[in-house]
XYZ file of C-alpha atoms in Angstrom:
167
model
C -173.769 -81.626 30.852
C -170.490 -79.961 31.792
C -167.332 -80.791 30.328
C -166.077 -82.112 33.225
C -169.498 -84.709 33.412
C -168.898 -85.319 29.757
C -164.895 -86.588 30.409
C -166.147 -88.241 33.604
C -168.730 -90.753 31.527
C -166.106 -90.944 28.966
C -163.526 -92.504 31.603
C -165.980 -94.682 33.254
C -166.612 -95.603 29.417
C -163.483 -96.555 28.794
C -163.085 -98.712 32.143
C -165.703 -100.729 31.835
C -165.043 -101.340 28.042
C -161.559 -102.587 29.616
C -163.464 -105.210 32.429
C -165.280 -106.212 28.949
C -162.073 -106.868 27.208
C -160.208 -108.646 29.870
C -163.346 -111.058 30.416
C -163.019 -112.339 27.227
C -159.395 -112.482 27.484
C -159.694 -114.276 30.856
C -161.666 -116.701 29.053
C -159.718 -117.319 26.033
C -156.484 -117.494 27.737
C -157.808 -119.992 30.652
C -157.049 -117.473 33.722
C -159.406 -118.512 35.787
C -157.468 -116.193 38.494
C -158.160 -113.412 36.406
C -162.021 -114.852 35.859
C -162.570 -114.118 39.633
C -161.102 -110.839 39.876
C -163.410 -109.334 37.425
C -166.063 -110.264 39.471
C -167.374 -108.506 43.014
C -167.319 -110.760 45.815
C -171.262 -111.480 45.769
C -171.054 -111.637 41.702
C -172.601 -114.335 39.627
C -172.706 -116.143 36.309
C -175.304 -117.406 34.184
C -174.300 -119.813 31.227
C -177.844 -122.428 31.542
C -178.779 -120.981 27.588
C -175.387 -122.437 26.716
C -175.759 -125.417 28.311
C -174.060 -124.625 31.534
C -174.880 -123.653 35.056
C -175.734 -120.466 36.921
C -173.738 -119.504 40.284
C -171.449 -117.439 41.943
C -167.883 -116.771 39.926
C -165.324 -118.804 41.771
C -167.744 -121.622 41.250
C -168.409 -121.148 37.492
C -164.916 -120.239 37.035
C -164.151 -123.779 38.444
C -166.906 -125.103 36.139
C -165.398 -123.140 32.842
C -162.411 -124.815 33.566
C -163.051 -128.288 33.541
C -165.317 -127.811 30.849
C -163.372 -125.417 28.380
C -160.102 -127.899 28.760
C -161.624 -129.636 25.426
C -161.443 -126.679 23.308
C -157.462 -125.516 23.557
C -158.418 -122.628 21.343
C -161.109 -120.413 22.256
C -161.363 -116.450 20.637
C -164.353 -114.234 21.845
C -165.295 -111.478 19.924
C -167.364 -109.114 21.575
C -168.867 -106.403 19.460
C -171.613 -104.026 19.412
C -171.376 -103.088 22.783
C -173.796 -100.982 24.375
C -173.111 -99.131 28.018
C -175.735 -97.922 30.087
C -175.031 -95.983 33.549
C -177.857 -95.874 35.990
C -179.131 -98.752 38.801
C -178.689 -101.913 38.098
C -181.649 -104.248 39.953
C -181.541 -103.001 43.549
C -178.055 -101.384 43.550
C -177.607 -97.702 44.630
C -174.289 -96.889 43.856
C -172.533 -96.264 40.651
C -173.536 -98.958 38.115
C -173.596 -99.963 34.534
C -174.845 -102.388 32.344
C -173.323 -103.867 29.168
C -175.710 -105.678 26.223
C -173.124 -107.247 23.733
C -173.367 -109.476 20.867
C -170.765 -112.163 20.583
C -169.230 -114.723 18.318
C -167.263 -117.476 20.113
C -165.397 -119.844 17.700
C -163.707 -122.888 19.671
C -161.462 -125.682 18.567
C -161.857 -129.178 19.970
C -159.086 -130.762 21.367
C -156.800 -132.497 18.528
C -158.504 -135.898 16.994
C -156.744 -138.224 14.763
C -158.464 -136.078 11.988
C -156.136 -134.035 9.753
C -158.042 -130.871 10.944
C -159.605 -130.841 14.644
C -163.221 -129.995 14.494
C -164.597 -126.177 15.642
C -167.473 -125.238 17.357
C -168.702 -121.940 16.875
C -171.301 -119.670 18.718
C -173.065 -116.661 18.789
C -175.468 -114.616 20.855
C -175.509 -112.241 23.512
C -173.981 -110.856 27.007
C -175.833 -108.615 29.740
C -172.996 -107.528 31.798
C -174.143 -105.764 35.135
C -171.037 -103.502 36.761
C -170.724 -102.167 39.739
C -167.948 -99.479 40.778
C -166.540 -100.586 43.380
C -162.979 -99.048 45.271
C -160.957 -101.059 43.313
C -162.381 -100.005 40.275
C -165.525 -101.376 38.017
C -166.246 -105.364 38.383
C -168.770 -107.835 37.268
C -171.737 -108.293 39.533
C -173.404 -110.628 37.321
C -172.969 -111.770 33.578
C -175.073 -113.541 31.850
C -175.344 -115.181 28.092
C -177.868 -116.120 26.129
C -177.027 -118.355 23.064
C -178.933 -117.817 20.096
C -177.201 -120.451 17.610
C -174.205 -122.638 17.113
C -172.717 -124.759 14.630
C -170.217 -127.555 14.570
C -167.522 -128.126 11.749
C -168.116 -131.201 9.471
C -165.716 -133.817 11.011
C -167.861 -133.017 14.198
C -171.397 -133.439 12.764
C -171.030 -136.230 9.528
C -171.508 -139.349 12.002
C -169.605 -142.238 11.080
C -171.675 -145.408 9.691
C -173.072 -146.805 13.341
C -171.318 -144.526 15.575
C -172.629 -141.238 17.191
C -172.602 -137.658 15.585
C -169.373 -136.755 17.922
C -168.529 -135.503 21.832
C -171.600 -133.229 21.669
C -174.561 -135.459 20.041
């Protein structure tokens, strides 16, 4: 590989490392503008291991939305992030694909408990890219849960009532 090949995959590295990043931000920070941007215009999103749906963006972006609102604070780490180049699927062009583990802690909207409760998840991404003229974007994104936990005011169930908002 020439140097110039070698500084080529290092850019294209670095860009869709960013697309990463500013998913999770776009998620964290509620920008559900941002959200759709990411994405190409025939991009989709699949959340069903998380409980969620599976659709295009601007839908599940709509969906994230009104769902998300009960957790004001939501940080996702993405780590371990591993790029491939190469075809994604069907796809000709320039493409890359993204396995990442994540850890997702979220806090419940305020209760009349001293300390709101937290939900917190892990598992993993498979981002598909595409490089498109405006740059790299999502063509699909999917996650696949592998645990979660809830904080104790969300799990100890009061004496008759239910274990909390997701029993």
């Amino acid at each position: 590989m020439t140097q110039r090949a070698e500084l080529a995959t290092v850019i294209d590295r670095l860009a869709v490392d960013e697309v990463i990043t500013a998913y999770a931000v776009a998620v964290d920070d509620g920008d559900w503008t941002a959200y759709r941007r990411l994405f190409t215009p025939d991009g989709r999103a699949d959340y069903r291991s998380s409980g969620g749906i599976e659709g295009p963006a601007p839908g599940i972006a709509d969906w994230l939305a009104e769902n998300l609102a009960l957790f004001p604070m939501r940080q996702h780490l993405i780590v371990n992030r591993r790029i491939r180049f190469g075809a994604l699927d069907h796809d000709t062009g320039d493409t890359a694909r993204v396995r990442a583990d994540y850890l997702n802690p979220m806090r419940f909207t305020a209760t009349d408990t001293p300390t709101p409760p937290d939900l917190v998840c892990g598992g993993r991404y498979d981002f598909g890219l595409v490089r498109t003229a405006e740059g790299w974007r999502l063509h699909r994104v999917t996650v696949e849960e592998k645990w979660r936990s809830l904080s104790a005011e969300v799990t100890a169930a009061p004496r008759g009532g239910s274990s909390g908002p997701l029993s």
